[in-house]
Short mmCIF file of C-alpha atoms in Angstrom, two decimals:
data_model
loop_
_atom_site.label_atom_id
_atom_site.label_comp_id
_atom_site.label_asym_id
_atom_site.label_seq_id
_atom_site.Cartn_x
_atom_site.Cartn_y
_atom_site.Cartn_z
CA ASN A 1213 0.00 0.00 0.00
CA ALA A 1214 1.74 3.14 -1.26
CA GLY A 1215 -0.44 5.65 0.62
CA VAL A 1216 0.23 9.21 -0.57
CA THR A 1217 2.97 9.67 -3.15
CA GLN A 1218 4.50 12.90 -4.43
CA THR A 1219 6.74 13.67 -7.35
CA PRO A 1220 9.27 15.09 -7.81
CA LYS A 1221 11.15 14.95 -4.51
CA PHE A 1222 13.21 18.01 -5.34
CA ARG A 1223 13.15 20.64 -8.06
CA ILE A 1224 14.96 23.84 -8.89
CA LEU A 1225 13.04 26.40 -10.92
CA LYS A 1226 14.01 29.69 -12.44
CA ILE A 1227 11.85 32.73 -11.79
CA GLY A 1228 8.91 32.75 -14.17
CA GLN A 1229 9.00 29.06 -15.00
CA SER A 1230 6.03 26.83 -14.39
CA MET A 1231 5.68 23.31 -13.08
CA THR A 1232 3.21 20.81 -11.72
CA LEU A 1233 3.67 19.01 -8.45
CA GLN A 1234 2.09 15.60 -8.61
CA CYS A 1235 0.18 13.94 -5.78
CA ALA A 1236 -1.57 10.60 -5.82
CA GLN A 1237 -3.23 8.43 -3.18
CA ASP A 1238 -4.40 4.85 -3.40
CA MET A 1239 -6.64 4.80 -0.33
CA ASN A 1240 -9.79 5.96 -2.13
CA HIS A 1241 -9.90 9.05 0.07
CA ASN A 1242 -12.33 11.78 -0.85
CA TYR A 1243 -10.45 14.65 0.73
CA MET A 1244 -7.06 15.87 -0.43
CA TYR A 1245 -4.94 18.83 0.60
CA TRP A 1246 -1.89 20.79 -0.45
CA TYR A 1247 0.26 22.49 2.18
CA ARG A 1248 3.47 24.45 2.07
CA GLN A 1249 5.96 24.59 4.89
CA ASP A 1250 8.58 27.31 5.09
CA PRO A 1251 11.70 26.76 7.22
CA GLY A 1252 10.92 26.67 10.94
CA MET A 1253 7.25 27.23 10.37
CA GLY A 1254 4.09 25.19 10.53
CA LEU A 1255 2.13 24.04 7.51
CA LYS A 1256 -0.08 26.44 5.63
CA LEU A 1257 -3.01 25.19 3.58
CA ILE A 1258 -2.88 26.15 -0.11
CA TYR A 1259 -5.85 24.33 -1.63
CA TYR A 1260 -8.04 21.42 -0.77
CA SER A 1261 -10.56 19.17 -2.45
CA VAL A 1262 -13.53 17.29 -1.03
CA GLY A 1263 -13.96 15.06 -4.06
CA ALA A 1264 -13.39 14.76 -7.77
CA GLY A 1265 -14.32 17.99 -9.52
CA ILE A 1266 -14.51 20.04 -6.31
CA THR A 1267 -11.70 22.26 -5.08
CA ASP A 1268 -11.46 25.24 -2.76
CA LYS A 1269 -8.89 27.77 -1.63
CA GLY A 1270 -7.04 27.49 1.61
CA GLU A 1271 -5.05 30.09 3.53
CA VAL A 1272 -2.38 30.87 0.87
CA PRO A 1273 -3.73 30.09 -2.64
CA ASN A 1274 -2.17 32.97 -4.60
CA GLY A 1275 0.22 31.81 -7.29
CA TYR A 1276 -1.15 28.27 -7.37
CA ASN A 1277 -3.86 26.31 -9.13
CA VAL A 1278 -5.25 22.83 -8.61
CA SER A 1279 -7.49 20.36 -10.34
CA ARG A 1280 -9.16 17.14 -9.23
CA SER A 1281 -10.30 15.11 -12.19
CA THR A 1282 -10.04 11.78 -10.39
CA THR A 1283 -10.29 10.60 -6.80
CA GLU A 1284 -6.66 9.48 -6.84
CA ASP A 1285 -4.84 12.53 -8.21
CA PHE A 1286 -4.57 16.11 -7.00
CA PRO A 1287 -1.87 18.04 -8.91
CA LEU A 1288 -0.69 21.49 -7.84
CA ARG A 1289 0.28 23.94 -10.59
CA LEU A 1290 2.70 26.84 -10.26
CA GLU A 1291 2.32 29.10 -13.29
CA LEU A 1292 4.94 31.80 -12.75
CA ALA A 1293 7.41 30.69 -10.13
CA ALA A 1294 8.63 33.32 -7.69
CA PRO A 1295 11.34 33.13 -5.00
CA SER A 1296 8.60 33.42 -2.36
CA GLN A 1297 7.38 30.00 -3.47
CA THR A 1298 10.59 28.35 -2.31
CA SER A 1299 9.27 25.89 0.23
CA VAL A 1300 8.51 22.27 0.98
CA TYR A 1301 5.16 21.17 -0.36
CA PHE A 1302 3.15 18.41 1.27
CA CYS A 1303 0.13 16.67 -0.09
CA ALA A 1304 -2.29 14.91 2.25
CA SER A 1305 -5.50 12.94 2.09
CA ARG A 1306 -8.16 11.72 4.46
CA ALA A 1307 -11.16 9.46 4.25
CA GLY A 1308 -13.64 12.02 5.46
CA THR A 1309 -15.76 10.09 7.90
CA PRO A 1310 -16.06 11.34 11.48
CA SER A 1311 -14.01 8.52 12.93
CA GLN A 1312 -11.31 8.87 10.30
CA GLU A 1313 -10.34 12.52 10.45
CA THR A 1314 -6.68 11.57 10.26
CA GLN A 1315 -4.77 13.14 7.41
CA TYR A 1316 -2.13 11.02 5.72
CA PHE A 1317 0.82 12.98 4.35
CA GLY A 1318 3.11 12.37 1.46
CA PRO A 1319 6.92 12.65 1.73
CA GLY A 1320 6.98 16.19 0.35
CA THR A 1321 8.44 18.04 -2.61
CA ARG A 1322 11.26 20.48 -1.93
CA LEU A 1323 11.12 23.41 -4.35
CA LEU A 1324 13.80 26.03 -4.82
CA VAL A 1325 13.07 29.04 -7.01
CA LEU A 1326 16.11 31.05 -8.10
CA LEU B 1155 -11.39 27.47 13.26
CA ALA B 1156 -10.22 27.10 16.82
CA LYS B 1157 -6.75 28.52 17.41
CA THR B 1158 -4.24 26.53 19.42
CA THR B 1159 -1.35 27.62 21.61
CA GLN B 1160 1.48 25.33 22.58
CA PRO B 1161 5.07 25.80 23.80
CA ILE B 1162 7.63 26.52 21.11
CA SER B 1163 10.12 24.01 22.47
CA MET B 1164 10.72 21.46 25.21
CA ASP B 1165 13.75 19.53 26.35
CA SER B 1166 13.83 16.09 27.92
CA TYR B 1167 16.10 13.14 28.58
CA GLU B 1168 15.78 9.57 27.48
CA GLY B 1169 13.45 7.52 29.64
CA GLN B 1170 11.48 10.46 30.97
CA GLU B 1171 7.79 11.10 30.49
CA VAL B 1172 7.04 14.19 28.44
CA ASN B 1173 3.80 16.13 28.64
CA ILE B 1174 3.01 18.77 26.02
CA THR B 1175 0.01 20.95 26.75
CA CYS B 1176 -2.03 22.73 24.14
CA SER B 1177 -4.57 25.49 24.77
CA HIS B 1178 -7.65 25.81 22.59
CA ASN B 1179 -9.99 28.13 24.45
CA ASN B 1180 -12.52 28.60 21.64
CA ILE B 1181 -12.92 24.94 20.74
CA ALA B 1182 -16.33 24.21 19.21
CA THR B 1183 -18.72 21.47 20.19
CA ASN B 1184 -17.98 19.37 17.11
CA ASP B 1185 -14.19 19.83 17.21
CA TYR B 1186 -11.85 16.92 17.70
CA ILE B 1187 -8.30 17.32 19.05
CA THR B 1188 -5.55 15.72 17.02
CA TRP B 1189 -1.80 15.54 17.49
CA TYR B 1190 0.72 15.03 14.73
CA GLN B 1191 4.46 14.35 14.83
CA GLN B 1192 6.90 15.61 12.23
CA PHE B 1193 10.50 14.55 11.73
CA PRO B 1194 12.86 16.69 9.63
CA SER B 1195 12.33 16.31 5.89
CA GLN B 1196 9.19 14.24 6.38
CA GLY B 1197 5.47 14.90 6.31
CA PRO B 1198 3.53 15.01 9.57
CA ARG B 1199 2.36 11.71 10.99
CA PHE B 1200 -0.80 11.14 13.01
CA ILE B 1201 -0.19 10.28 16.67
CA ILE B 1202 -3.48 10.39 18.49
CA GLN B 1203 -6.93 11.93 18.41
CA GLY B 1204 -9.61 12.50 21.02
CA TYR B 1205 -12.81 14.31 21.81
CA LYS B 1206 -12.99 14.18 25.60
CA THR B 1207 -11.54 12.44 28.67
CA LYS B 1208 -8.55 10.20 27.97
CA VAL B 1209 -7.39 8.34 24.93
CA THR B 1210 -4.45 5.95 24.86
CA ASN B 1211 -2.75 4.08 22.06
CA GLU B 1212 0.55 2.28 21.66
CA VAL B 1213 2.41 5.54 21.15
CA ALA B 1214 0.91 8.14 23.49
CA SER B 1215 -1.91 9.24 25.73
CA LEU B 1216 -4.13 12.25 25.30
CA PHE B 1217 -5.75 13.89 28.31
CA ILE B 1218 -8.67 16.24 27.75
CA PRO B 1219 -10.35 17.96 30.71
CA ALA B 1220 -14.09 18.32 30.93
CA ASP B 1221 -14.13 21.89 29.58
CA ARG B 1222 -12.01 20.79 26.58
CA LYS B 1223 -10.20 24.14 26.53
CA SER B 1224 -6.85 22.41 26.68
CA SER B 1225 -5.32 19.02 26.06
CA THR B 1226 -2.10 17.27 27.06
CA LEU B 1227 -0.13 14.87 24.94
CA SER B 1228 1.80 12.44 27.10
CA LEU B 1229 4.76 10.50 25.72
CA PRO B 1230 5.91 7.79 28.13
CA ARG B 1231 9.62 7.04 28.43
CA VAL B 1232 10.84 9.06 25.46
CA SER B 1233 13.83 7.99 23.41
CA LEU B 1234 16.16 9.92 21.12
CA SER B 1235 13.96 8.98 18.19
CA ASP B 1236 11.09 10.97 19.69
CA THR B 1237 12.94 14.19 18.89
CA ALA B 1238 10.53 15.91 16.52
CA VAL B 1239 8.01 18.70 16.17
CA TYR B 1240 4.59 17.99 17.67
CA TYR B 1241 1.50 19.77 16.41
CA CYS B 1242 -1.79 20.16 18.22
CA LEU B 1243 -4.75 20.69 15.90
CA VAL B 1244 -8.42 21.29 16.45
CA GLY B 1245 -10.96 20.71 13.73
CA GLU B 1246 -14.45 19.53 13.07
CA GLY B 1247 -14.37 15.77 13.11
CA ASN B 1248 -17.69 15.23 11.46
CA SER B 1249 -17.81 17.99 8.91
CA GLY B 1250 -17.09 17.09 5.34
CA TYR B 1251 -15.53 20.45 4.67
CA SER B 1252 -13.27 20.60 7.66
CA THR B 1253 -9.73 21.78 7.31
CA LEU B 1254 -7.00 21.73 9.92
CA THR B 1255 -4.75 24.61 10.88
CA PHE B 1256 -1.16 23.81 11.74
CA GLY B 1257 0.63 26.23 14.06
CA LYS B 1258 4.38 26.25 14.62
CA GLY B 1259 4.19 23.22 16.88
CA THR B 1260 6.42 22.21 19.79
CA MET B 1261 9.98 21.20 19.06
CA LEU B 1262 10.84 18.37 21.45
CA LEU B 1263 14.53 17.65 21.90
CA VAL B 1264 15.40 14.42 23.68
CA SER B 1265 18.96 14.13 24.94
CA PRO B 1266 20.90 11.09 26.14
#
């Protein structure tokens, strides 16, 4: 059981470039999340999805876009990379029932924008 | 969303019991209390969750007083491998649209 997987593990971007961070889960979870974590800080929610075709903004959505065409995948798109987007990005999922509020996190993608 | 307050850091020695307290004064009726652990360069990992009273699993115990305005994560006999950041989160356990807010967490350093 792979759980939540993220690719790539590490990426260097130049200012203005674009890229897609991939996230997939094989637990048939309805809810998926994207967070960013800056050094020494907690996680901040970028976007989340409560099911295929449904997404919503979190605390820090500017500069990012998401889509959820399938239950399994929740890619995060950076259109015009900026140095402020240098961070570690974590994807998470949860089942969504009251007794299963637990979020399962992927290993993260470390992004450096120069 | 209920805001949480927890110590920035704590120090302990191997074999000791560690208690990390989290304040959440404006917790709502439907909110659950969840603790996550994060090691460097890894995503957070679920430790324990509770609604009221005491919850215990193979890793930790969670104590929640009757007013639910605070909670205490108890780690028995910590080891060096318990050095990590611990996050206390409060969110609606039975709402389909619930999101969780991560603060800065508590950095626990366990020394030999």
